Amino acid sequence: MTDSHQTPTTAARLGAEFIGTFVLVFGGVGTAVFAAGFPGDPGNPVNVGFLGVALAFGLTVVVGAYAFGPVSGGFFNPAVTLGLAAAGRFAWKDALGYIVAQILGGIVASTLLFLIANGQPGGYEGTLGSNGYGEQSPGGYSLLSVALVEIILTAIFLLVIIGATSPKAAPGFAGLAIGLSLTLIHLISIPVSNTSVNPARSIASAIYGGPEALAQVWAFIVFPIIGGLLGGFLFRPLLAGLREPIEKVPPLS
């Protein structure tokens, strides 16, 4: 545990973001790869479905928030990092380090998932839970639909994070509220975009998701970041009572 009277070192904070994002991708995408399928899919003997995948992503955030939040703030997401900077809750100058750690953590997780998946008979020919629009969307949704759902839901996610960590919120429940909100976000948008709201998660999957996933990954970098910034900037006019810095993450040393 971190000494409450001592600011975590830069290495500790970046390491926490790396590990937290690793857990998020390994747990969430791993569930999608190994245990999920569309309802009624006879090719998957487990098939936890959309609900199982949504819960997996939500639970990994709950675990990560309580385990690593005291060290780094528990962002695990470039869109959240930039959104909190826009809200005045995080230093802009420290965002790049966090984002690099998050992307690397996600890539290490997806690499291990790909290696594990290739161990099945016949190897692995899936998309590793990658996001997409048009023909690559689970429900065939258009780029416009994907843009709207990713921007709106990422903005909502930021507002939940800011509100749940306010001094007026019930203490100790922020991680649970944030994790449940991510579960709800997945239930809404898995059929539309396979749910990103997190560029690090999308990049990690796209690397092993095939040429179509790589060609479309730009959308799942741009749209969540727009949504994150929107949520961060909306924080000030919409949540006027919470304008004071709330558990503001200290700058990297």
PDB file of C-alpha atoms in Angstrom:
ATOM      1  CA  MET A   1       0.000   0.000   0.000  1.00  0.00           C
ATOM      2  CA  THR A   2       1.086   3.573  -0.643  1.00  0.00           C
ATOM      3  CA  ASP A   3       1.911   5.749   2.340  1.00  0.00           C
ATOM      4  CA  SER A   4      -0.934   8.274   2.537  1.00  0.00           C
ATOM      5  CA  HIS A   5       1.591  10.966   3.501  1.00  0.00           C
ATOM      6  CA  GLN A   6       3.856  10.339   0.530  1.00  0.00           C
ATOM      7  CA  THR A   7       3.158  11.135  -3.114  1.00  0.00           C
ATOM      8  CA  PRO A   8       3.691   8.062  -5.324  1.00  0.00           C
ATOM      9  CA  THR A   9       6.732   8.264  -7.559  1.00  0.00           C
ATOM     10  CA  THR A  10       6.455   8.802 -11.291  1.00  0.00           C
ATOM     11  CA  ALA A  11       7.491   5.203 -11.909  1.00  0.00           C
ATOM     12  CA  ALA A  12       4.845   3.917  -9.506  1.00  0.00           C
ATOM     13  CA  ARG A  13       2.094   5.961 -11.111  1.00  0.00           C
ATOM     14  CA  LEU A  14       3.003   5.014 -14.664  1.00  0.00           C
ATOM     15  CA  GLY A  15       3.397   1.404 -13.583  1.00  0.00           C
ATOM     16  CA  ALA A  16      -0.065   1.471 -12.011  1.00  0.00           C
ATOM     17  CA  GLU A  17      -1.568   2.782 -15.250  1.00  0.00           C
ATOM     18  CA  PHE A  18       0.276   0.110 -17.246  1.00  0.00           C
ATOM     19  CA  ILE A  19      -0.900  -2.726 -14.994  1.00  0.00           C
ATOM     20  CA  GLY A  20      -4.426  -1.366 -14.640  1.00  0.00           C
ATOM     21  CA  THR A  21      -4.873  -1.094 -18.399  1.00  0.00           C
ATOM     22  CA  PHE A  22      -3.352  -4.551 -18.807  1.00  0.00           C
ATOM     23  CA  VAL A  23      -5.964  -5.958 -16.412  1.00  0.00           C
ATOM     24  CA  LEU A  24      -8.763  -4.098 -18.201  1.00  0.00           C
ATOM     25  CA  VAL A  25      -7.829  -5.440 -21.637  1.00  0.00           C
ATOM     26  CA  PHE A  26      -6.885  -8.922 -20.466  1.00  0.00           C
ATOM     27  CA  GLY A  27     -10.097  -9.295 -18.475  1.00  0.00           C
ATOM     28  CA  GLY A  28     -12.546  -7.568 -20.796  1.00  0.00           C
ATOM     29  CA  VAL A  29     -11.202  -8.548 -24.198  1.00  0.00           C
ATOM     30  CA  GLY A  30     -10.226 -11.960 -22.858  1.00  0.00           C
ATOM     31  CA  THR A  31     -13.846 -12.608 -21.908  1.00  0.00           C
ATOM     32  CA  ALA A  32     -14.977 -11.498 -25.363  1.00  0.00           C
ATOM     33  CA  VAL A  33     -12.459 -13.808 -27.056  1.00  0.00           C
ATOM     34  CA  PHE A  34     -12.734 -16.929 -24.923  1.00  0.00           C
ATOM     35  CA  ALA A  35     -16.186 -16.901 -23.364  1.00  0.00           C
ATOM     36  CA  ALA A  36     -18.547 -14.804 -25.463  1.00  0.00           C
ATOM     37  CA  GLY A  37     -20.524 -15.024 -28.643  1.00  0.00           C
ATOM     38  CA  PHE A  38     -23.717 -13.720 -30.105  1.00  0.00           C
ATOM     39  CA  PRO A  39     -26.826 -15.172 -28.441  1.00  0.00           C
ATOM     40  CA  GLY A  40     -27.585 -18.595 -29.881  1.00  0.00           C
ATOM     41  CA  ASP A  41     -24.133 -19.040 -31.414  1.00  0.00           C
ATOM     42  CA  PRO A  42     -23.638 -22.827 -31.423  1.00  0.00           C
ATOM     43  CA  GLY A  43     -19.910 -22.467 -32.029  1.00  0.00           C
ATOM     44  CA  ASN A  44     -19.200 -21.198 -28.528  1.00  0.00           C
ATOM     45  CA  PRO A  45     -19.865 -23.686 -25.722  1.00  0.00           C
ATOM     46  CA  VAL A  46     -19.630 -21.026 -22.988  1.00  0.00           C
ATOM     47  CA  ASN A  47     -21.246 -17.973 -24.564  1.00  0.00           C
ATOM     48  CA  VAL A  48     -21.610 -15.527 -21.704  1.00  0.00           C
ATOM     49  CA  GLY A  49     -23.091 -13.124 -24.252  1.00  0.00           C
ATOM     50  CA  PHE A  50     -23.155  -9.337 -24.236  1.00  0.00           C
ATOM     51  CA  LEU A  51     -24.030  -9.210 -20.536  1.00  0.00           C
ATOM     52  CA  GLY A  52     -21.009 -11.296 -19.595  1.00  0.00           C
ATOM     53  CA  VAL A  53     -18.640  -9.138 -21.630  1.00  0.00           C
ATOM     54  CA  ALA A  54     -20.165  -5.946 -20.228  1.00  0.00           C
ATOM     55  CA  LEU A  55     -19.749  -7.234 -16.684  1.00  0.00           C
ATOM     56  CA  ALA A  56     -16.174  -8.298 -17.393  1.00  0.00           C
ATOM     57  CA  PHE A  57     -15.178  -4.789 -18.479  1.00  0.00           C
ATOM     58  CA  GLY A  58     -17.042  -3.228 -15.569  1.00  0.00           C
ATOM     59  CA  LEU A  59     -15.540  -5.576 -12.995  1.00  0.00           C
ATOM     60  CA  THR A  60     -11.998  -5.014 -14.237  1.00  0.00           C
ATOM     61  CA  VAL A  61     -12.479  -1.278 -13.763  1.00  0.00           C
ATOM     62  CA  VAL A  62     -13.849  -1.804 -10.252  1.00  0.00           C
ATOM     63  CA  VAL A  63     -10.857  -3.976  -9.361  1.00  0.00           C
ATOM     64  CA  GLY A  64      -8.398  -1.579 -10.970  1.00  0.00           C
ATOM     65  CA  ALA A  65      -9.914   1.495  -9.346  1.00  0.00           C
ATOM     66  CA  TYR A  66      -9.585   0.102  -5.839  1.00  0.00           C
ATOM     67  CA  ALA A  67      -6.204  -1.543  -6.424  1.00  0.00           C
ATOM     68  CA  PHE A  68      -4.413   1.194  -8.356  1.00  0.00           C
ATOM     69  CA  GLY A  69      -6.554   4.310  -7.903  1.00  0.00           C
ATOM     70  CA  PRO A  70      -4.678   5.389  -4.762  1.00  0.00           C
ATOM     71  CA  VAL A  71      -1.421   5.273  -6.729  1.00  0.00           C
ATOM     72  CA  SER A  72      -2.210   6.828 -10.117  1.00  0.00           C
ATOM     73  CA  GLY A  73      -5.848   7.876 -10.000  1.00  0.00           C
ATOM     74  CA  GLY A  74      -6.882   4.743 -11.884  1.00  0.00           C
ATOM     75  CA  PHE A  75      -7.518   6.192 -15.355  1.00  0.00           C
ATOM     76  CA  PHE A  76      -6.547   3.224 -17.599  1.00  0.00           C
ATOM     77  CA  ASN A  77      -7.889   5.107 -20.613  1.00  0.00           C
ATOM     78  CA  PRO A  78      -6.420   7.918 -22.779  1.00  0.00           C
ATOM     79  CA  ALA A  79      -9.869   9.477 -23.257  1.00  0.00           C
ATOM     80  CA  VAL A  80     -10.357   9.630 -19.484  1.00  0.00           C
ATOM     81  CA  THR A  81      -6.859  11.044 -19.029  1.00  0.00           C
ATOM     82  CA  LEU A  82      -7.497  13.879 -21.491  1.00  0.00           C
ATOM     83  CA  GLY A  83     -11.027  14.439 -20.216  1.00  0.00           C
ATOM     84  CA  LEU A  84      -9.858  14.853 -16.631  1.00  0.00           C
ATOM     85  CA  ALA A  85      -7.164  17.246 -17.820  1.00  0.00           C
ATOM     86  CA  ALA A  86      -9.869  19.258 -19.600  1.00  0.00           C
ATOM     87  CA  ALA A  87     -11.854  19.322 -16.356  1.00  0.00           C
ATOM     88  CA  GLY A  88      -8.867  20.651 -14.431  1.00  0.00           C
ATOM     89  CA  ARG A  89      -8.446  17.428 -12.494  1.00  0.00           C
ATOM     90  CA  PHE A  90      -5.135  16.360 -14.037  1.00  0.00           C
ATOM     91  CA  ALA A  91      -2.073  18.188 -15.363  1.00  0.00           C
ATOM     92  CA  TRP A  92      -1.922  18.424 -19.156  1.00  0.00           C
ATOM     93  CA  LYS A  93       1.852  18.064 -19.069  1.00  0.00           C
ATOM     94  CA  ASP A  94       1.542  14.613 -17.499  1.00  0.00           C
ATOM     95  CA  ALA A  95      -1.033  13.260 -19.940  1.00  0.00           C
ATOM     96  CA  LEU A  96       1.443  11.895 -22.494  1.00  0.00           C
ATOM     97  CA  GLY A  97       3.214   9.675 -19.970  1.00  0.00           C
ATOM     98  CA  TYR A  98      -0.081   8.226 -18.770  1.00  0.00           C
ATOM     99  CA  ILE A  99      -1.304   7.615 -22.316  1.00  0.00           C
ATOM    100  CA  VAL A 100       1.892   5.830 -23.352  1.00  0.00           C
ATOM    101  CA  ALA A 101       1.721   3.599 -20.265  1.00  0.00           C
ATOM    102  CA  GLN A 102      -1.937   2.804 -20.971  1.00  0.00           C
ATOM    103  CA  ILE A 103      -1.350   1.924 -24.617  1.00  0.00           C
ATOM    104  CA  LEU A 104       1.633  -0.273 -23.769  1.00  0.00           C
ATOM    105  CA  GLY A 105      -0.306  -2.069 -21.038  1.00  0.00           C
ATOM    106  CA  GLY A 106      -3.133  -2.777 -23.457  1.00  0.00           C
ATOM    107  CA  ILE A 107      -0.792  -4.048 -26.174  1.00  0.00           C
ATOM    108  CA  VAL A 108       0.989  -6.426 -23.800  1.00  0.00           C
ATOM    109  CA  ALA A 109      -2.391  -7.804 -22.718  1.00  0.00           C
ATOM    110  CA  SER A 110      -3.649  -8.280 -26.282  1.00  0.00           C
ATOM    111  CA  THR A 111      -0.362  -9.917 -27.286  1.00  0.00           C
ATOM    112  CA  LEU A 112      -0.729 -12.493 -24.531  1.00  0.00           C
ATOM    113  CA  LEU A 113      -4.391 -13.047 -25.401  1.00  0.00           C
ATOM    114  CA  PHE A 114      -3.459 -13.633 -29.040  1.00  0.00           C
ATOM    115  CA  LEU A 115      -0.771 -16.130 -28.061  1.00  0.00           C
ATOM    116  CA  ILE A 116      -3.204 -17.994 -25.810  1.00  0.00           C
ATOM    117  CA  ALA A 117      -5.946 -17.987 -28.453  1.00  0.00           C
ATOM    118  CA  ASN A 118      -3.556 -19.419 -31.032  1.00  0.00           C
ATOM    119  CA  GLY A 119      -3.103 -22.451 -28.814  1.00  0.00           C
ATOM    120  CA  GLN A 120      -6.511 -23.854 -29.712  1.00  0.00           C
ATOM    121  CA  PRO A 121      -6.891 -26.463 -32.483  1.00  0.00           C
ATOM    122  CA  GLY A 122      -6.627 -24.719 -35.841  1.00  0.00           C
ATOM    123  CA  GLY A 123      -5.219 -21.545 -34.345  1.00  0.00           C
ATOM    124  CA  TYR A 124      -7.137 -18.306 -33.971  1.00  0.00           C
ATOM    125  CA  GLU A 125      -8.905 -16.544 -36.826  1.00  0.00           C
ATOM    126  CA  GLY A 126     -11.019 -14.010 -34.938  1.00  0.00           C
ATOM    127  CA  THR A 127     -10.668 -10.248 -34.579  1.00  0.00           C
ATOM    128  CA  LEU A 128      -9.668 -10.249 -30.883  1.00  0.00           C
ATOM    129  CA  GLY A 129     -12.700  -8.198 -29.901  1.00  0.00           C
ATOM    130  CA  SER A 130     -11.792  -5.298 -32.168  1.00  0.00           C
ATOM    131  CA  ASN A 131     -14.131  -2.385 -32.777  1.00  0.00           C
ATOM    132  CA  GLY A 132     -15.643  -1.465 -36.110  1.00  0.00           C
ATOM    133  CA  TYR A 133     -18.273   0.294 -38.180  1.00  0.00           C
ATOM    134  CA  GLY A 134     -20.136  -0.702 -41.317  1.00  0.00           C
ATOM    135  CA  GLU A 135     -19.447  -4.340 -42.099  1.00  0.00           C
ATOM    136  CA  GLN A 136     -17.105  -4.539 -39.102  1.00  0.00           C
ATOM    137  CA  SER A 137     -19.796  -3.388 -36.669  1.00  0.00           C
ATOM    138  CA  PRO A 138     -21.480  -6.265 -34.779  1.00  0.00           C
ATOM    139  CA  GLY A 139     -24.846  -4.937 -35.913  1.00  0.00           C
ATOM    140  CA  GLY A 140     -23.742  -3.374 -39.197  1.00  0.00           C
ATOM    141  CA  TYR A 141     -24.105   0.190 -37.892  1.00  0.00           C
ATOM    142  CA  SER A 142     -22.824   3.152 -39.906  1.00  0.00           C
ATOM    143  CA  LEU A 143     -19.843   5.356 -39.124  1.00  0.00           C
ATOM    144  CA  LEU A 144     -22.229   8.134 -38.038  1.00  0.00           C
ATOM    145  CA  SER A 145     -23.998   5.838 -35.585  1.00  0.00           C
ATOM    146  CA  VAL A 146     -20.678   4.673 -34.182  1.00  0.00           C
ATOM    147  CA  ALA A 147     -19.412   8.255 -33.871  1.00  0.00           C
ATOM    148  CA  LEU A 148     -22.514   9.342 -31.980  1.00  0.00           C
ATOM    149  CA  VAL A 149     -22.565   6.422 -29.569  1.00  0.00           C
ATOM    150  CA  GLU A 150     -18.838   6.622 -28.810  1.00  0.00           C
ATOM    151  CA  ILE A 151     -18.802  10.397 -28.284  1.00  0.00           C
ATOM    152  CA  ILE A 152     -21.969  10.469 -26.167  1.00  0.00           C
ATOM    153  CA  LEU A 153     -21.106   7.487 -23.989  1.00  0.00           C
ATOM    154  CA  THR A 154     -17.509   8.580 -23.400  1.00  0.00           C
ATOM    155  CA  ALA A 155     -18.736  12.037 -22.362  1.00  0.00           C
ATOM    156  CA  ILE A 156     -21.229  10.446 -19.964  1.00  0.00           C
ATOM    157  CA  PHE A 157     -18.482   8.207 -18.600  1.00  0.00           C
ATOM    158  CA  LEU A 158     -16.360  11.262 -17.787  1.00  0.00           C
ATOM    159  CA  LEU A 159     -19.230  12.983 -16.009  1.00  0.00           C
ATOM    160  CA  VAL A 160     -19.854   9.859 -13.933  1.00  0.00           C
ATOM    161  CA  ILE A 161     -16.178   9.661 -12.989  1.00  0.00           C
ATOM    162  CA  ILE A 162     -16.097  13.307 -11.951  1.00  0.00           C
ATOM    163  CA  GLY A 163     -19.359  13.099 -10.025  1.00  0.00           C
ATOM    164  CA  ALA A 164     -18.538   9.808  -8.302  1.00  0.00           C
ATOM    165  CA  THR A 165     -15.259  11.190  -6.984  1.00  0.00           C
ATOM    166  CA  SER A 166     -16.762  14.435  -5.683  1.00  0.00           C
ATOM    167  CA  PRO A 167     -16.691  15.243  -1.946  1.00  0.00           C
ATOM    168  CA  LYS A 168     -20.498  15.055  -1.882  1.00  0.00           C
ATOM    169  CA  ALA A 169     -20.553  11.489  -3.215  1.00  0.00           C
ATOM    170  CA  ALA A 170     -20.727   8.491  -0.884  1.00  0.00           C
ATOM    171  CA  PRO A 171     -17.140   7.778   0.191  1.00  0.00           C
ATOM    172  CA  GLY A 172     -15.628   4.523  -0.965  1.00  0.00           C
ATOM    173  CA  PHE A 173     -18.157   3.865  -3.724  1.00  0.00           C
ATOM    174  CA  ALA A 174     -16.507   5.669  -6.642  1.00  0.00           C
ATOM    175  CA  GLY A 175     -14.931   2.526  -8.084  1.00  0.00           C
ATOM    176  CA  LEU A 176     -18.243   0.682  -7.963  1.00  0.00           C
ATOM    177  CA  ALA A 177     -20.152   3.527  -9.624  1.00  0.00           C
ATOM    178  CA  ILE A 178     -17.549   3.882 -12.365  1.00  0.00           C
ATOM    179  CA  GLY A 179     -17.434   0.142 -13.007  1.00  0.00           C
ATOM    180  CA  LEU A 180     -21.222  -0.140 -13.182  1.00  0.00           C
ATOM    181  CA  SER A 181     -21.387   2.795 -15.581  1.00  0.00           C
ATOM    182  CA  LEU A 182     -18.876   1.074 -17.869  1.00  0.00           C
ATOM    183  CA  THR A 183     -21.002  -2.079 -17.715  1.00  0.00           C
ATOM    184  CA  LEU A 184     -24.062  -0.079 -18.791  1.00  0.00           C
ATOM    185  CA  ILE A 185     -22.074   1.590 -21.564  1.00  0.00           C
ATOM    186  CA  HIS A 186     -21.115  -1.815 -22.938  1.00  0.00           C
ATOM    187  CA  LEU A 187     -24.691  -3.084 -22.789  1.00  0.00           C
ATOM    188  CA  ILE A 188     -25.770  -0.107 -24.889  1.00  0.00           C
ATOM    189  CA  SER A 189     -23.003  -0.055 -27.461  1.00  0.00           C
ATOM    190  CA  ILE A 190     -21.623  -3.564 -27.986  1.00  0.00           C
ATOM    191  CA  PRO A 191     -24.109  -4.138 -30.852  1.00  0.00           C
ATOM    192  CA  VAL A 192     -23.175  -0.779 -32.402  1.00  0.00           C
ATOM    193  CA  SER A 193     -19.375  -0.531 -32.201  1.00  0.00           C
ATOM    194  CA  ASN A 194     -18.341  -3.439 -29.981  1.00  0.00           C
ATOM    195  CA  THR A 195     -17.759  -0.661 -27.437  1.00  0.00           C
ATOM    196  CA  SER A 196     -14.563   1.295 -27.275  1.00  0.00           C
ATOM    197  CA  VAL A 197     -14.798   4.469 -25.132  1.00  0.00           C
ATOM    198  CA  ASN A 198     -11.097   3.701 -24.638  1.00  0.00           C
ATOM    199  CA  PRO A 199      -8.468   4.187 -27.364  1.00  0.00           C
ATOM    200  CA  ALA A 200      -5.933   1.992 -25.542  1.00  0.00           C
ATOM    201  CA  ARG A 201      -8.348  -0.938 -25.564  1.00  0.00           C
ATOM    202  CA  SER A 202      -9.146  -0.379 -29.254  1.00  0.00           C
ATOM    203  CA  ILE A 203      -5.518  -0.119 -30.337  1.00  0.00           C
ATOM    204  CA  ALA A 204      -4.653  -3.272 -28.402  1.00  0.00           C
ATOM    205  CA  SER A 205      -7.365  -5.297 -30.137  1.00  0.00           C
ATOM    206  CA  ALA A 206      -6.834  -3.815 -33.600  1.00  0.00           C
ATOM    207  CA  ILE A 207      -3.171  -4.851 -33.721  1.00  0.00           C
ATOM    208  CA  TYR A 208      -4.271  -8.492 -33.845  1.00  0.00           C
ATOM    209  CA  GLY A 209      -7.710  -7.944 -35.350  1.00  0.00           C
ATOM    210  CA  GLY A 210      -6.750  -8.006 -39.019  1.00  0.00           C
ATOM    211  CA  PRO A 211      -6.385  -5.338 -41.729  1.00  0.00           C
ATOM    212  CA  GLU A 212     -10.001  -4.143 -41.482  1.00  0.00           C
ATOM    213  CA  ALA A 213      -9.669  -3.501 -37.759  1.00  0.00           C
ATOM    214  CA  LEU A 214      -6.428  -1.582 -38.275  1.00  0.00           C
ATOM    215  CA  ALA A 215      -7.985   0.473 -41.064  1.00  0.00           C
ATOM    216  CA  GLN A 216     -10.866   1.514 -38.802  1.00  0.00           C
ATOM    217  CA  VAL A 217      -9.071   1.959 -35.480  1.00  0.00           C
ATOM    218  CA  TRP A 218      -8.683   5.705 -36.108  1.00  0.00           C
ATOM    219  CA  ALA A 219     -12.394   6.111 -35.335  1.00  0.00           C
ATOM    220  CA  PHE A 220     -11.939   4.530 -31.927  1.00  0.00           C
ATOM    221  CA  ILE A 221      -9.089   6.847 -31.127  1.00  0.00           C
ATOM    222  CA  VAL A 222     -10.747  10.040 -32.348  1.00  0.00           C
ATOM    223  CA  PHE A 223     -14.359   9.603 -31.185  1.00  0.00           C
ATOM    224  CA  PRO A 224     -13.645   8.561 -27.576  1.00  0.00           C
ATOM    225  CA  ILE A 225     -11.134  11.395 -27.222  1.00  0.00           C
ATOM    226  CA  ILE A 226     -13.717  13.879 -28.503  1.00  0.00           C
ATOM    227  CA  GLY A 227     -16.210  12.457 -26.026  1.00  0.00           C
ATOM    228  CA  GLY A 228     -13.712  12.563 -23.187  1.00  0.00           C
ATOM    229  CA  LEU A 229     -12.816  16.185 -23.874  1.00  0.00           C
ATOM    230  CA  LEU A 230     -16.496  17.066 -24.212  1.00  0.00           C
ATOM    231  CA  GLY A 231     -17.282  15.483 -20.858  1.00  0.00           C
ATOM    232  CA  GLY A 232     -14.336  17.220 -19.249  1.00  0.00           C
ATOM    233  CA  PHE A 233     -15.247  20.652 -20.575  1.00  0.00           C
ATOM    234  CA  LEU A 234     -18.951  20.147 -19.744  1.00  0.00           C
ATOM    235  CA  PHE A 235     -17.964  19.436 -16.156  1.00  0.00           C
ATOM    236  CA  ARG A 236     -17.481  23.115 -15.375  1.00  0.00           C
ATOM    237  CA  PRO A 237     -20.850  24.538 -16.518  1.00  0.00           C
ATOM    238  CA  LEU A 238     -22.959  21.476 -15.650  1.00  0.00           C
ATOM    239  CA  LEU A 239     -21.493  20.575 -12.267  1.00  0.00           C
ATOM    240  CA  ALA A 240     -20.898  24.040 -10.879  1.00  0.00           C
ATOM    241  CA  GLY A 241     -21.007  22.811  -7.288  1.00  0.00           C
ATOM    242  CA  LEU A 242     -18.050  20.531  -7.898  1.00  0.00           C
ATOM    243  CA  ARG A 243     -15.648  23.062  -9.360  1.00  0.00           C
ATOM    244  CA  GLU A 244     -13.075  22.754  -6.627  1.00  0.00           C
ATOM    245  CA  PRO A 245     -10.305  20.226  -7.337  1.00  0.00           C
ATOM    246  CA  ILE A 246     -11.523  16.813  -6.201  1.00  0.00           C
ATOM    247  CA  GLU A 247      -8.810  14.338  -5.347  1.00  0.00           C
ATOM    248  CA  LYS A 248      -6.749  16.039  -8.027  1.00  0.00           C
ATOM    249  CA  VAL A 249      -3.916  13.827  -9.203  1.00  0.00           C
ATOM    250  CA  PRO A 250      -0.576  15.431  -8.269  1.00  0.00           C
ATOM    251  CA  PRO A 251       1.861  16.232 -11.079  1.00  0.00           C
ATOM    252  CA  LEU A 252       4.521  13.740 -12.054  1.00  0.00           C
ATOM    253  CA  SER A 253       7.813  14.478 -10.346  1.00  0.00           C
TER     254      SER A 253
END
